[in-house]
């Protein structure tokens, strides 16, 4: 069977807004890129406009988001943008930013989906590469467990359980396609529990967080501008993060990821195991 062709954007698209953790106002522009480029971030605010490729080998931090760095360039919280690029089939793009973190938008991937669709996509004359898993891989640390199982498609089965009544045990399983991502995962927003906020602020995180771009759980109450978009929005957002973090493999994954209480540290650790196993 013929391999599908790589794809890039058919034009450029721009989004401006506040970044979640740094709190900076940032302008992000997505541009087309040549076949084989992958996803590359360019920091236009730094001398020389340095770049960092979206690669599992460039991950330097996974606290409440995934940060990549290469040379003088670092980019925080790449997962929501990468999830949209992954699910919408964009293999090659340049993401120009005049700050260290993409705009958070509403805390979901929807703003990035809209950017990509406004730019359109075009096929390129080079076959797409896949990360095709042939063996079962396991990762476990504390309460987090991930299993990667060979599959002909990219599927996720995810369970979250935090002990708080509004979040207590959510489960969802689906095959990740453009349609399923856009309808089921992309609208799910980032979230935290109320008691975590003080520690996050002290860690110089969520500097741009607000009820406009996050959901906060306080006991029995859900704090957000418009309630929940799905009753199980939290597990959906964790799956969104998985779609983004695993695109750091630099190619689309053919496997089923079974995840229990996942987070960025576990996602990146499993992606590294897959990278080592496949030599990519």
PDB file of C-alpha atoms in Angstrom:
ATOM      1  CA  UNK A   1       0.000   0.000   0.000  1.00  0.00           C
ATOM      2  CA  UNK A   2       1.308   3.433  -0.954  1.00  0.00           C
ATOM      3  CA  UNK A   3       2.401   5.671   1.894  1.00  0.00           C
ATOM      4  CA  UNK A   4       0.445   8.921   2.175  1.00  0.00           C
ATOM      5  CA  UNK A   5       2.320  12.077   1.247  1.00  0.00           C
ATOM      6  CA  UNK A   6       3.682  14.577   3.736  1.00  0.00           C
ATOM      7  CA  UNK A   7       1.666  17.771   4.067  1.00  0.00           C
ATOM      8  CA  UNK A   8       2.393  21.384   4.898  1.00  0.00           C
ATOM      9  CA  UNK A   9       0.301  24.525   5.159  1.00  0.00           C
ATOM     10  CA  UNK A  10      -1.027  26.156   2.011  1.00  0.00           C
ATOM     11  CA  UNK A  11      -0.438  29.625   3.461  1.00  0.00           C
ATOM     12  CA  UNK A  12       0.345  31.421   6.700  1.00  0.00           C
ATOM     13  CA  UNK A  13      -1.891  32.106   9.697  1.00  0.00           C
ATOM     14  CA  UNK A  14      -1.399  34.256  12.801  1.00  0.00           C
ATOM     15  CA  UNK A  15      -2.718  34.143  16.370  1.00  0.00           C
ATOM     16  CA  UNK A  16      -1.936  36.645  19.133  1.00  0.00           C
ATOM     17  CA  UNK A  17      -2.685  36.401  22.821  1.00  0.00           C
ATOM     18  CA  UNK A  18      -1.493  35.758  26.363  1.00  0.00           C
ATOM     19  CA  UNK A  19       0.720  32.757  27.112  1.00  0.00           C
ATOM     20  CA  UNK A  20      -0.451  30.451  29.905  1.00  0.00           C
ATOM     21  CA  UNK A  21       2.634  30.092  32.096  1.00  0.00           C
ATOM     22  CA  UNK A  22       4.900  33.017  31.225  1.00  0.00           C
ATOM     23  CA  UNK A  23       2.037  35.506  30.989  1.00  0.00           C
ATOM     24  CA  UNK A  24       3.694  37.210  27.995  1.00  0.00           C
ATOM     25  CA  UNK A  25       1.652  38.562  25.108  1.00  0.00           C
ATOM     26  CA  UNK A  26       2.816  36.592  22.073  1.00  0.00           C
ATOM     27  CA  UNK A  27       2.249  36.653  18.331  1.00  0.00           C
ATOM     28  CA  UNK A  28       2.411  33.220  16.684  1.00  0.00           C
ATOM     29  CA  UNK A  29       2.540  32.784  12.909  1.00  0.00           C
ATOM     30  CA  UNK A  30       2.484  29.397  11.209  1.00  0.00           C
ATOM     31  CA  UNK A  31       4.242  29.186   7.820  1.00  0.00           C
ATOM     32  CA  UNK A  32       4.608  26.422   5.213  1.00  0.00           C
ATOM     33  CA  UNK A  33       7.859  24.428   5.233  1.00  0.00           C
ATOM     34  CA  UNK A  34       9.638  22.089   2.821  1.00  0.00           C
ATOM     35  CA  UNK A  35       9.152  18.331   2.964  1.00  0.00           C
ATOM     36  CA  UNK A  36      11.297  16.728   5.642  1.00  0.00           C
ATOM     37  CA  UNK A  37      11.484  19.875   7.759  1.00  0.00           C
ATOM     38  CA  UNK A  38       9.197  18.670  10.528  1.00  0.00           C
ATOM     39  CA  UNK A  39       7.772  21.182  12.988  1.00  0.00           C
ATOM     40  CA  UNK A  40      10.264  23.930  13.829  1.00  0.00           C
ATOM     41  CA  UNK A  41       9.780  26.851  16.224  1.00  0.00           C
ATOM     42  CA  UNK A  42      11.561  30.135  15.470  1.00  0.00           C
ATOM     43  CA  UNK A  43      12.055  32.730  18.229  1.00  0.00           C
ATOM     44  CA  UNK A  44      11.874  36.041  16.358  1.00  0.00           C
ATOM     45  CA  UNK A  45      12.363  38.010  19.595  1.00  0.00           C
ATOM     46  CA  UNK A  46      15.900  36.679  20.148  1.00  0.00           C
ATOM     47  CA  UNK A  47      19.128  37.763  18.400  1.00  0.00           C
ATOM     48  CA  UNK A  48      19.694  35.700  15.288  1.00  0.00           C
ATOM     49  CA  UNK A  49      16.103  34.347  15.357  1.00  0.00           C
ATOM     50  CA  UNK A  50      17.199  30.910  16.682  1.00  0.00           C
ATOM     51  CA  UNK A  51      15.148  27.781  16.070  1.00  0.00           C
ATOM     52  CA  UNK A  52      14.260  24.648  17.968  1.00  0.00           C
ATOM     53  CA  UNK A  53      12.890  21.538  16.303  1.00  0.00           C
ATOM     54  CA  UNK A  54       9.898  19.833  17.913  1.00  0.00           C
ATOM     55  CA  UNK A  55      11.742  16.686  18.961  1.00  0.00           C
ATOM     56  CA  UNK A  56      11.623  14.347  21.929  1.00  0.00           C
ATOM     57  CA  UNK A  57      15.407  14.838  22.114  1.00  0.00           C
ATOM     58  CA  UNK A  58      14.921  18.549  22.853  1.00  0.00           C
ATOM     59  CA  UNK A  59      12.554  18.245  25.840  1.00  0.00           C
ATOM     60  CA  UNK A  60      14.043  19.981  28.884  1.00  0.00           C
ATOM     61  CA  UNK A  61      11.067  20.398  31.244  1.00  0.00           C
ATOM     62  CA  UNK A  62       7.675  18.749  31.796  1.00  0.00           C
ATOM     63  CA  UNK A  63       6.257  20.713  34.729  1.00  0.00           C
ATOM     64  CA  UNK A  64       2.591  21.425  33.873  1.00  0.00           C
ATOM     65  CA  UNK A  65       3.516  21.545  30.189  1.00  0.00           C
ATOM     66  CA  UNK A  66       6.206  20.423  27.773  1.00  0.00           C
ATOM     67  CA  UNK A  67       9.210  22.690  27.147  1.00  0.00           C
ATOM     68  CA  UNK A  68      11.722  22.150  24.356  1.00  0.00           C
ATOM     69  CA  UNK A  69      15.076  23.905  23.909  1.00  0.00           C
ATOM     70  CA  UNK A  70      17.940  23.856  21.418  1.00  0.00           C
ATOM     71  CA  UNK A  71      20.882  26.234  21.671  1.00  0.00           C
ATOM     72  CA  UNK A  72      19.579  29.703  22.554  1.00  0.00           C
ATOM     73  CA  UNK A  73      15.947  28.926  21.734  1.00  0.00           C
ATOM     74  CA  UNK A  74      13.446  27.542  24.253  1.00  0.00           C
ATOM     75  CA  UNK A  75       9.690  27.192  23.812  1.00  0.00           C
ATOM     76  CA  UNK A  76       7.276  26.369  26.620  1.00  0.00           C
ATOM     77  CA  UNK A  77       3.915  24.577  26.490  1.00  0.00           C
ATOM     78  CA  UNK A  78       4.156  23.242  22.933  1.00  0.00           C
ATOM     79  CA  UNK A  79       1.670  20.394  23.365  1.00  0.00           C
ATOM     80  CA  UNK A  80      -1.638  22.093  22.415  1.00  0.00           C
ATOM     81  CA  UNK A  81      -0.255  23.401  19.126  1.00  0.00           C
ATOM     82  CA  UNK A  82       1.525  20.120  18.359  1.00  0.00           C
ATOM     83  CA  UNK A  83      -1.695  18.184  19.036  1.00  0.00           C
ATOM     84  CA  UNK A  84      -3.558  20.212  16.422  1.00  0.00           C
ATOM     85  CA  UNK A  85      -0.741  19.879  13.867  1.00  0.00           C
ATOM     86  CA  UNK A  86      -0.578  16.131  14.500  1.00  0.00           C
ATOM     87  CA  UNK A  87      -4.302  15.469  14.240  1.00  0.00           C
ATOM     88  CA  UNK A  88      -4.833  17.722  11.207  1.00  0.00           C
ATOM     89  CA  UNK A  89      -2.047  16.014   9.292  1.00  0.00           C
ATOM     90  CA  UNK A  90       0.548  18.785   9.068  1.00  0.00           C
ATOM     91  CA  UNK A  91       4.018  17.245   8.873  1.00  0.00           C
ATOM     92  CA  UNK A  92       6.080  20.346   8.093  1.00  0.00           C
ATOM     93  CA  UNK A  93       5.660  23.899   9.391  1.00  0.00           C
ATOM     94  CA  UNK A  94       7.572  26.832  10.820  1.00  0.00           C
ATOM     95  CA  UNK A  95       6.041  28.319  13.969  1.00  0.00           C
ATOM     96  CA  UNK A  96       7.372  31.856  14.378  1.00  0.00           C
ATOM     97  CA  UNK A  97       6.917  33.405  17.818  1.00  0.00           C
ATOM     98  CA  UNK A  98       7.969  36.712  19.341  1.00  0.00           C
ATOM     99  CA  UNK A  99       7.991  35.178  22.817  1.00  0.00           C
ATOM    100  CA  UNK A 100       8.835  31.978  24.694  1.00  0.00           C
ATOM    101  CA  UNK A 101       5.404  30.310  24.654  1.00  0.00           C
ATOM    102  CA  UNK A 102       2.458  30.075  22.226  1.00  0.00           C
ATOM    103  CA  UNK A 103      -0.743  31.963  23.081  1.00  0.00           C
ATOM    104  CA  UNK A 104      -2.980  29.868  25.303  1.00  0.00           C
ATOM    105  CA  UNK A 105      -6.220  30.949  23.610  1.00  0.00           C
ATOM    106  CA  UNK A 106      -9.067  29.387  25.566  1.00  0.00           C
ATOM    107  CA  UNK A 107      -6.849  26.646  27.033  1.00  0.00           C
ATOM    108  CA  UNK A 108      -7.740  24.090  24.375  1.00  0.00           C
ATOM    109  CA  UNK A 109      -6.452  23.248  20.881  1.00  0.00           C
ATOM    110  CA  UNK A 110      -9.394  24.891  19.124  1.00  0.00           C
ATOM    111  CA  UNK A 111      -7.573  28.165  18.302  1.00  0.00           C
ATOM    112  CA  UNK A 112      -4.772  26.211  16.623  1.00  0.00           C
ATOM    113  CA  UNK A 113      -7.236  24.048  14.698  1.00  0.00           C
ATOM    114  CA  UNK A 114      -8.835  27.236  13.381  1.00  0.00           C
ATOM    115  CA  UNK A 115      -5.400  28.606  12.396  1.00  0.00           C
ATOM    116  CA  UNK A 116      -4.471  25.473  10.481  1.00  0.00           C
ATOM    117  CA  UNK A 117      -7.813  25.246   8.711  1.00  0.00           C
ATOM    118  CA  UNK A 118      -7.684  28.925   7.744  1.00  0.00           C
ATOM    119  CA  UNK A 119      -4.255  28.369   6.153  1.00  0.00           C
ATOM    120  CA  UNK A 120      -5.287  25.147   4.440  1.00  0.00           C
ATOM    121  CA  UNK A 121      -3.053  22.178   3.686  1.00  0.00           C
ATOM    122  CA  UNK A 122      -1.199  20.930   0.630  1.00  0.00           C
ATOM    123  CA  UNK A 123       0.405  17.570  -0.116  1.00  0.00           C
ATOM    124  CA  UNK A 124       4.128  17.382  -0.814  1.00  0.00           C
ATOM    125  CA  UNK A 125       6.009  15.012  -3.059  1.00  0.00           C
ATOM    126  CA  UNK A 126       7.554  12.964  -0.252  1.00  0.00           C
ATOM    127  CA  UNK A 127       6.129   9.956   1.560  1.00  0.00           C
ATOM    128  CA  UNK A 128       5.107  10.421   5.183  1.00  0.00           C
ATOM    129  CA  UNK A 129       7.087   8.475   7.789  1.00  0.00           C
ATOM    130  CA  UNK A 130       5.438   6.692  10.700  1.00  0.00           C
ATOM    131  CA  UNK A 131       6.582   5.429  14.082  1.00  0.00           C
ATOM    132  CA  UNK A 132       5.316   1.847  13.840  1.00  0.00           C
ATOM    133  CA  UNK A 133       5.594   0.064  17.154  1.00  0.00           C
ATOM    134  CA  UNK A 134       6.307  -3.691  16.998  1.00  0.00           C
ATOM    135  CA  UNK A 135       6.632  -4.493  20.704  1.00  0.00           C
ATOM    136  CA  UNK A 136       4.668  -3.680  23.847  1.00  0.00           C
ATOM    137  CA  UNK A 137       6.324  -1.036  26.023  1.00  0.00           C
ATOM    138  CA  UNK A 138       5.558  -0.152  29.645  1.00  0.00           C
ATOM    139  CA  UNK A 139       6.143   2.888  31.829  1.00  0.00           C
ATOM    140  CA  UNK A 140       5.232   3.328  35.489  1.00  0.00           C
ATOM    141  CA  UNK A 141       6.082   5.964  38.066  1.00  0.00           C
ATOM    142  CA  UNK A 142       4.056   6.601  41.225  1.00  0.00           C
ATOM    143  CA  UNK A 143       0.371   6.480  40.172  1.00  0.00           C
ATOM    144  CA  UNK A 144       1.077   7.010  36.476  1.00  0.00           C
ATOM    145  CA  UNK A 145       1.038   4.019  34.150  1.00  0.00           C
ATOM    146  CA  UNK A 146       1.381   3.953  30.369  1.00  0.00           C
ATOM    147  CA  UNK A 147       1.380   1.000  28.003  1.00  0.00           C
ATOM    148  CA  UNK A 148       2.138   1.306  24.283  1.00  0.00           C
ATOM    149  CA  UNK A 149       0.712  -1.532  22.197  1.00  0.00           C
ATOM    150  CA  UNK A 150       1.310  -2.128  18.454  1.00  0.00           C
ATOM    151  CA  UNK A 151      -1.614  -1.017  16.288  1.00  0.00           C
ATOM    152  CA  UNK A 152      -2.212  -0.060  12.669  1.00  0.00           C
ATOM    153  CA  UNK A 153      -3.726   3.230  13.790  1.00  0.00           C
ATOM    154  CA  UNK A 154      -3.233   5.758  16.615  1.00  0.00           C
ATOM    155  CA  UNK A 155      -5.581   5.021  19.492  1.00  0.00           C
ATOM    156  CA  UNK A 156      -5.735   6.238  23.080  1.00  0.00           C
ATOM    157  CA  UNK A 157      -7.490   4.711  26.083  1.00  0.00           C
ATOM    158  CA  UNK A 158      -7.169   6.990  29.085  1.00  0.00           C
ATOM    159  CA  UNK A 159      -8.289   6.983  32.715  1.00  0.00           C
ATOM    160  CA  UNK A 160      -7.928   9.831  35.202  1.00  0.00           C
ATOM    161  CA  UNK A 161      -8.710   9.664  38.909  1.00  0.00           C
ATOM    162  CA  UNK A 162      -7.747  12.459  41.278  1.00  0.00           C
ATOM    163  CA  UNK A 163      -9.958  11.862  44.324  1.00  0.00           C
ATOM    164  CA  UNK A 164     -11.884  15.115  43.882  1.00  0.00           C
ATOM    165  CA  UNK A 165     -15.600  14.505  43.401  1.00  0.00           C
ATOM    166  CA  UNK A 166     -15.946  16.347  40.076  1.00  0.00           C
ATOM    167  CA  UNK A 167     -12.952  14.529  38.618  1.00  0.00           C
ATOM    168  CA  UNK A 168     -13.308  11.134  40.210  1.00  0.00           C
ATOM    169  CA  UNK A 169     -12.547   8.489  37.616  1.00  0.00           C
ATOM    170  CA  UNK A 170     -13.130   9.499  34.004  1.00  0.00           C
ATOM    171  CA  UNK A 171     -12.406   7.140  31.121  1.00  0.00           C
ATOM    172  CA  UNK A 172     -12.445   7.523  27.344  1.00  0.00           C
ATOM    173  CA  UNK A 173     -11.129   5.468  24.448  1.00  0.00           C
ATOM    174  CA  UNK A 174     -10.990   6.520  20.806  1.00  0.00           C
ATOM    175  CA  UNK A 175      -9.060   6.335  17.565  1.00  0.00           C
ATOM    176  CA  UNK A 176      -7.379   9.663  16.880  1.00  0.00           C
ATOM    177  CA  UNK A 177      -8.372  11.017  13.483  1.00  0.00           C
ATOM    178  CA  UNK A 178      -8.823  14.597  12.345  1.00  0.00           C
ATOM    179  CA  UNK A 179     -12.582  14.333  12.840  1.00  0.00           C
ATOM    180  CA  UNK A 180     -12.452  12.651  16.245  1.00  0.00           C
ATOM    181  CA  UNK A 181      -9.807  15.062  17.488  1.00  0.00           C
ATOM    182  CA  UNK A 182     -11.702  18.171  16.387  1.00  0.00           C
ATOM    183  CA  UNK A 183     -15.030  17.028  17.808  1.00  0.00           C
ATOM    184  CA  UNK A 184     -13.994  15.078  20.901  1.00  0.00           C
ATOM    185  CA  UNK A 185     -10.585  16.288  22.152  1.00  0.00           C
ATOM    186  CA  UNK A 186      -9.651  19.688  20.742  1.00  0.00           C
ATOM    187  CA  UNK A 187     -12.274  21.697  22.719  1.00  0.00           C
ATOM    188  CA  UNK A 188     -11.131  20.269  26.087  1.00  0.00           C
ATOM    189  CA  UNK A 189      -9.389  22.931  28.184  1.00  0.00           C
ATOM    190  CA  UNK A 190      -6.468  22.813  30.568  1.00  0.00           C
ATOM    191  CA  UNK A 191      -7.416  22.546  34.235  1.00  0.00           C
ATOM    192  CA  UNK A 192      -6.124  22.439  37.776  1.00  0.00           C
ATOM    193  CA  UNK A 193      -7.405  22.019  41.295  1.00  0.00           C
ATOM    194  CA  UNK A 194      -7.876  25.119  43.429  1.00  0.00           C
ATOM    195  CA  UNK A 195      -5.416  23.964  46.100  1.00  0.00           C
ATOM    196  CA  UNK A 196      -2.646  23.731  43.471  1.00  0.00           C
ATOM    197  CA  UNK A 197      -2.777  27.396  42.471  1.00  0.00           C
ATOM    198  CA  UNK A 198      -0.532  28.819  45.192  1.00  0.00           C
ATOM    199  CA  UNK A 199       2.248  26.314  44.481  1.00  0.00           C
ATOM    200  CA  UNK A 200       1.993  26.923  40.737  1.00  0.00           C
ATOM    201  CA  UNK A 201       2.299  30.676  41.222  1.00  0.00           C
ATOM    202  CA  UNK A 202       5.321  30.211  43.502  1.00  0.00           C
ATOM    203  CA  UNK A 203       6.897  28.062  40.781  1.00  0.00           C
ATOM    204  CA  UNK A 204       6.466  30.979  38.335  1.00  0.00           C
ATOM    205  CA  UNK A 205       3.819  29.070  36.399  1.00  0.00           C
ATOM    206  CA  UNK A 206       0.268  30.029  35.255  1.00  0.00           C
ATOM    207  CA  UNK A 207       1.301  33.681  34.960  1.00  0.00           C
ATOM    208  CA  UNK A 208      -1.293  34.102  32.219  1.00  0.00           C
ATOM    209  CA  UNK A 209      -3.877  31.701  33.633  1.00  0.00           C
ATOM    210  CA  UNK A 210      -7.451  32.863  34.157  1.00  0.00           C
ATOM    211  CA  UNK A 211     -11.013  31.587  33.970  1.00  0.00           C
ATOM    212  CA  UNK A 212     -10.899  32.602  30.300  1.00  0.00           C
ATOM    213  CA  UNK A 213      -8.369  29.873  29.505  1.00  0.00           C
ATOM    214  CA  UNK A 214      -8.600  27.222  32.230  1.00  0.00           C
ATOM    215  CA  UNK A 215     -11.021  25.244  34.355  1.00  0.00           C
ATOM    216  CA  UNK A 216     -10.524  25.214  38.131  1.00  0.00           C
ATOM    217  CA  UNK A 217     -11.973  22.539  40.394  1.00  0.00           C
ATOM    218  CA  UNK A 218     -12.786  23.630  43.949  1.00  0.00           C
ATOM    219  CA  UNK A 219     -14.458  20.902  45.958  1.00  0.00           C
ATOM    220  CA  UNK A 220     -17.867  20.290  44.403  1.00  0.00           C
ATOM    221  CA  UNK A 221     -17.651  23.419  42.245  1.00  0.00           C
ATOM    222  CA  UNK A 222     -16.373  23.928  38.715  1.00  0.00           C
ATOM    223  CA  UNK A 223     -14.984  27.411  38.131  1.00  0.00           C
ATOM    224  CA  UNK A 224     -14.957  28.497  34.472  1.00  0.00           C
ATOM    225  CA  UNK A 225     -16.603  31.072  32.232  1.00  0.00           C
ATOM    226  CA  UNK A 226     -19.012  28.603  30.668  1.00  0.00           C
ATOM    227  CA  UNK A 227     -19.050  25.437  32.784  1.00  0.00           C
ATOM    228  CA  UNK A 228     -17.793  22.181  31.308  1.00  0.00           C
ATOM    229  CA  UNK A 229     -17.796  21.523  27.575  1.00  0.00           C
ATOM    230  CA  UNK A 230     -18.072  17.773  28.240  1.00  0.00           C
ATOM    231  CA  UNK A 231     -18.910  16.025  31.519  1.00  0.00           C
ATOM    232  CA  UNK A 232     -15.548  14.248  31.131  1.00  0.00           C
ATOM    233  CA  UNK A 233     -13.578  17.261  29.854  1.00  0.00           C
ATOM    234  CA  UNK A 234     -10.587  16.451  32.076  1.00  0.00           C
ATOM    235  CA  UNK A 235      -9.808  13.038  30.579  1.00  0.00           C
ATOM    236  CA  UNK A 236     -10.326  14.531  27.120  1.00  0.00           C
ATOM    237  CA  UNK A 237      -7.729  17.218  27.817  1.00  0.00           C
ATOM    238  CA  UNK A 238      -5.256  14.594  29.056  1.00  0.00           C
ATOM    239  CA  UNK A 239      -5.754  12.766  25.759  1.00  0.00           C
ATOM    240  CA  UNK A 240      -5.218  16.027  23.865  1.00  0.00           C
ATOM    241  CA  UNK A 241      -1.891  16.363  25.678  1.00  0.00           C
ATOM    242  CA  UNK A 242      -0.951  12.812  24.669  1.00  0.00           C
ATOM    243  CA  UNK A 243      -1.643  13.633  20.990  1.00  0.00           C
ATOM    244  CA  UNK A 244       0.672  16.638  21.284  1.00  0.00           C
ATOM    245  CA  UNK A 245       3.461  15.130  23.362  1.00  0.00           C
ATOM    246  CA  UNK A 246       3.772  12.024  21.186  1.00  0.00           C
ATOM    247  CA  UNK A 247       4.143  14.160  18.040  1.00  0.00           C
ATOM    248  CA  UNK A 248       7.575  15.011  19.461  1.00  0.00           C
ATOM    249  CA  UNK A 249       8.580  11.684  17.910  1.00  0.00           C
ATOM    250  CA  UNK A 250       8.739  13.681  14.674  1.00  0.00           C
ATOM    251  CA  UNK A 251       6.335  11.358  12.909  1.00  0.00           C
ATOM    252  CA  UNK A 252       2.869   9.957  13.481  1.00  0.00           C
ATOM    253  CA  UNK A 253       2.565   7.037  15.859  1.00  0.00           C
ATOM    254  CA  UNK A 254       0.932   3.742  14.947  1.00  0.00           C
ATOM    255  CA  UNK A 255       0.129   2.312  18.366  1.00  0.00           C
ATOM    256  CA  UNK A 256      -2.455   2.258  21.091  1.00  0.00           C
ATOM    257  CA  UNK A 257      -1.510   4.253  24.188  1.00  0.00           C
ATOM    258  CA  UNK A 258      -3.213   2.991  27.342  1.00  0.00           C
ATOM    259  CA  UNK A 259      -2.766   5.655  30.011  1.00  0.00           C
ATOM    260  CA  UNK A 260      -3.739   5.773  33.681  1.00  0.00           C
ATOM    261  CA  UNK A 261      -3.353   9.157  35.366  1.00  0.00           C
ATOM    262  CA  UNK A 262      -1.029  10.464  32.638  1.00  0.00           C
ATOM    263  CA  UNK A 263       0.871  13.735  32.627  1.00  0.00           C
ATOM    264  CA  UNK A 264       3.640  15.336  30.618  1.00  0.00           C
ATOM    265  CA  UNK A 265       6.484  13.559  32.489  1.00  0.00           C
ATOM    266  CA  UNK A 266       4.993  10.142  31.729  1.00  0.00           C
ATOM    267  CA  UNK A 267       4.046  11.041  28.156  1.00  0.00           C
ATOM    268  CA  UNK A 268       7.579  12.205  27.407  1.00  0.00           C
ATOM    269  CA  UNK A 269       9.138   9.209  29.156  1.00  0.00           C
ATOM    270  CA  UNK A 270       7.061   6.793  27.067  1.00  0.00           C
ATOM    271  CA  UNK A 271       7.793   8.734  23.876  1.00  0.00           C
ATOM    272  CA  UNK A 272      11.496   8.432  24.690  1.00  0.00           C
ATOM    273  CA  UNK A 273      11.125   4.658  25.156  1.00  0.00           C
ATOM    274  CA  UNK A 274       9.464   4.433  21.744  1.00  0.00           C
ATOM    275  CA  UNK A 275      12.163   6.637  20.194  1.00  0.00           C
ATOM    276  CA  UNK A 276      14.899   4.411  21.634  1.00  0.00           C
ATOM    277  CA  UNK A 277      13.117   1.226  20.559  1.00  0.00           C
ATOM    278  CA  UNK A 278      12.652   2.450  16.974  1.00  0.00           C
ATOM    279  CA  UNK A 279      15.957   4.310  16.728  1.00  0.00           C
ATOM    280  CA  UNK A 280      14.357   7.632  15.813  1.00  0.00           C
TER     281      UNK A 280
END
